[in-house]
mmCIF file of C-alpha atoms in Angstrom:
data_model
loop_
_atom_site.group_PDB
_atom_site.id
_atom_site.type_symbol
_atom_site.label_atom_id
_atom_site.label_comp_id
_atom_site.label_asym_id
_atom_site.label_seq_id
_atom_site.Cartn_x
_atom_site.Cartn_y
_atom_site.Cartn_z
ATOM 1 C CA MET S 1 -30.867 -81.234 122.495
ATOM 2 C CA ALA S 2 -31.812 -81.590 126.507
ATOM 3 C CA ILE S 3 -28.751 -83.568 128.451
ATOM 4 C CA THR S 4 -30.287 -86.495 129.847
ATOM 5 C CA HIS S 5 -30.207 -87.594 133.527
ATOM 6 C CA HIS S 6 -27.854 -90.832 132.867
ATOM 7 C CA VAL S 7 -25.144 -87.958 131.005
ATOM 8 C CA LYS S 8 -25.205 -85.132 133.466
ATOM 9 C CA LEU S 9 -25.046 -88.984 135.637
ATOM 10 C CA GLY S 10 -21.380 -89.619 134.181
ATOM 11 C CA LYS S 11 -20.525 -86.414 134.302
ATOM 12 C CA LYS S 12 -20.755 -86.317 137.184
ATOM 13 C CA GLY S 13 -18.417 -89.438 138.066
ATOM 14 C CA GLU S 14 -16.398 -88.532 136.394
ATOM 15 C CA GLN S 15 -15.388 -85.464 138.149
ATOM 16 C CA ILE S 16 -15.780 -86.617 141.247
ATOM 17 C CA ALA S 17 -12.866 -89.703 140.503
ATOM 18 C CA ALA S 18 -10.985 -87.176 138.480
ATOM 19 C CA GLN S 19 -10.904 -85.837 142.429
ATOM 20 C CA PHE S 20 -10.524 -88.870 143.740
ATOM 21 C CA LEU S 21 -7.767 -89.662 142.143
ATOM 22 C CA LYS S 22 -5.825 -86.947 142.595
ATOM 23 C CA SER S 23 -5.967 -86.973 146.607
ATOM 24 C CA LYS S 24 -4.855 -90.699 145.452
ATOM 25 C CA ARG S 25 -1.364 -88.645 143.984
ATOM 26 C CA ILE S 26 -2.419 -90.051 140.572
ATOM 27 C CA SER S 27 -1.682 -87.685 138.179
ATOM 28 C CA ILE S 28 -3.896 -86.895 135.494
ATOM 29 C CA ARG S 29 -3.218 -86.948 131.625
ATOM 30 C CA GLU S 30 -6.509 -86.728 129.839
ATOM 31 C CA LEU S 31 -10.255 -86.577 130.922
ATOM 32 C CA ASN S 32 -12.659 -88.256 128.310
ATOM 33 C CA PHE S 33 -9.593 -89.015 125.817
ATOM 34 C CA ARG S 34 -12.020 -89.551 121.996
ATOM 35 C CA CYS S 35 -10.709 -91.033 118.864
ATOM 36 C CA SER S 36 -12.213 -92.663 116.232
ATOM 37 C CA LEU S 37 -12.485 -95.733 118.016
ATOM 38 C CA GLY S 38 -14.208 -94.537 120.870
ATOM 39 C CA GLU S 39 -13.801 -92.534 123.672
ATOM 40 C CA ILE S 40 -11.187 -92.968 127.420
ATOM 41 C CA ASP S 41 -12.875 -91.514 130.341
ATOM 42 C CA ILE S 42 -9.418 -91.402 132.448
ATOM 43 C CA ILE S 43 -6.612 -91.862 131.445
ATOM 44 C CA ALA S 44 -3.773 -91.325 134.060
ATOM 45 C CA GLU S 45 -0.038 -91.460 135.079
ATOM 46 C CA GLN S 46 1.064 -92.839 138.083
ATOM 47 C CA ALA S 47 5.101 -93.918 138.954
ATOM 48 C CA ASP S 48 5.913 -94.534 135.126
ATOM 49 C CA VAL S 49 2.326 -96.495 134.788
ATOM 50 C CA ILE S 50 0.133 -95.345 131.907
ATOM 51 C CA ILE S 51 -3.969 -96.192 133.180
ATOM 52 C CA PHE S 52 -6.717 -96.192 131.929
ATOM 53 C CA ILE S 53 -9.410 -95.858 133.428
ATOM 54 C CA GLU S 54 -13.602 -96.514 132.712
ATOM 55 C CA VAL S 55 -15.788 -94.456 135.057
ATOM 56 C CA LYS S 56 -19.159 -96.240 135.942
ATOM 57 C CA THR S 57 -22.005 -93.910 138.112
ATOM 58 C CA ARG S 58 -25.324 -95.541 139.218
ATOM 59 C CA SER S 59 -27.464 -93.741 141.097
ATOM 60 C CA SER S 60 -28.727 -97.578 142.401
ATOM 61 C CA GLU S 61 -27.970 -100.899 142.836
ATOM 62 C CA ASN S 62 -31.347 -102.250 141.165
ATOM 63 C CA TYR S 63 -29.235 -102.985 137.811
ATOM 64 C CA GLY S 64 -26.446 -104.314 139.433
ATOM 65 C CA LEU S 65 -23.514 -102.475 140.494
ATOM 66 C CA PRO S 66 -22.329 -100.190 138.468
ATOM 67 C CA GLU S 67 -18.402 -101.672 137.535
ATOM 68 C CA GLU S 68 -20.328 -104.998 136.775
ATOM 69 C CA ALA S 69 -21.518 -102.738 133.346
ATOM 70 C CA VAL S 70 -17.761 -103.042 132.374
ATOM 71 C CA ASN S 71 -18.285 -106.046 131.038
ATOM 72 C CA TYR S 72 -15.639 -108.153 128.184
ATOM 73 C CA ALA S 73 -16.802 -106.364 124.704
ATOM 74 C CA LYS S 74 -16.386 -102.655 126.807
ATOM 75 C CA GLN S 75 -12.895 -104.674 127.402
ATOM 76 C CA GLN S 76 -12.481 -104.584 125.105
ATOM 77 C CA ARG S 77 -12.504 -101.705 123.157
ATOM 78 C CA LEU S 78 -10.927 -100.451 126.059
ATOM 79 C CA ILE S 79 -8.377 -102.047 125.123
ATOM 80 C CA GLN S 80 -7.951 -100.797 121.477
ATOM 81 C CA LEU S 81 -8.461 -97.648 122.906
ATOM 82 C CA ALA S 82 -5.455 -97.990 124.493
ATOM 83 C CA MET S 83 -3.206 -99.666 122.216
ATOM 84 C CA HIS S 84 -4.253 -96.867 119.910
ATOM 85 C CA TYR S 85 -3.117 -93.622 122.550
ATOM 86 C CA LEU S 86 0.001 -96.056 123.518
ATOM 87 C CA GLN S 87 0.686 -95.242 119.401
ATOM 88 C CA LYS S 88 -0.168 -91.714 118.926
ATOM 89 C CA GLU S 89 2.042 -90.303 122.272
ATOM 90 C CA GLY S 90 4.788 -92.524 120.804
ATOM 91 C CA MET S 91 4.309 -94.653 124.357
ATOM 92 C CA GLU S 92 4.351 -98.111 123.163
ATOM 93 C CA ASP S 93 6.868 -99.349 125.359
ATOM 94 C CA ARG S 94 5.336 -97.471 128.179
ATOM 95 C CA SER S 95 4.111 -100.204 130.609
ATOM 96 C CA CYS S 96 0.221 -99.551 131.063
ATOM 97 C CA ARG S 97 -2.566 -101.027 133.425
ATOM 98 C CA PHE S 98 -6.560 -100.568 133.473
ATOM 99 C CA ASP S 99 -8.637 -99.405 135.889
ATOM 100 C CA VAL S 100 -11.862 -99.269 137.062
ATOM 101 C CA ILE S 101 -14.203 -96.594 138.941
ATOM 102 C CA SER S 102 -17.460 -97.664 140.274
ATOM 103 C CA ILE S 103 -18.754 -94.888 141.904
ATOM 104 C CA LEU S 104 -22.686 -95.474 143.564
ATOM 105 C CA MET S 105 -24.319 -92.317 144.100
ATOM 106 C CA LYS S 106 -27.223 -91.317 146.955
ATOM 107 C CA ASN S 107 -28.722 -87.817 147.062
ATOM 108 C CA ASN S 108 -26.273 -86.452 143.984
ATOM 109 C CA LYS S 109 -23.775 -87.745 146.268
ATOM 110 C CA PRO S 110 -20.457 -90.160 146.203
ATOM 111 C CA GLU S 111 -22.119 -93.079 149.062
ATOM 112 C CA LYS S 112 -19.780 -95.689 147.752
ATOM 113 C CA ILE S 113 -16.358 -95.340 145.787
ATOM 114 C CA GLU S 114 -14.721 -98.266 144.787
ATOM 115 C CA HIS S 115 -11.317 -97.983 142.725
ATOM 116 C CA ILE S 116 -10.634 -101.437 141.068
ATOM 117 C CA VAL S 117 -7.034 -101.442 140.322
ATOM 118 C CA ASP S 118 -5.519 -103.754 137.410
ATOM 119 C CA ALA S 119 -9.693 -104.470 136.585
ATOM 120 C CA PHE S 120 -8.661 -106.467 133.471
ATOM 121 C CA SER S 121 -5.268 -107.164 131.075
ATOM 122 C CA ALA S 122 -4.541 -106.907 127.848
#
């Protein structure tokens, strides 16, 4: 099965986001955490806070900004996934937050990276 441009762009964005987070001294716990409920792009940790991160990458703004794709339904799914992860890891008592990393690519390179801290709440 051929990997589509959309999937390649998404994977590249996730790699860029992980590097970006590391440069900000944010520890990566998991990349592409999957379970029966779905997938979380990045799970990170900073100062005892677990951070659930959705990465959105676009090659143009023709269809809107990347972060606009994280709609209410997507937020609710991420919250469910996060609660599942915290329970699975025995970390229900840990503080957590939900961030979005928006990446706009140009000529296969990141033109703009925006890290939206506390983009939404549970």
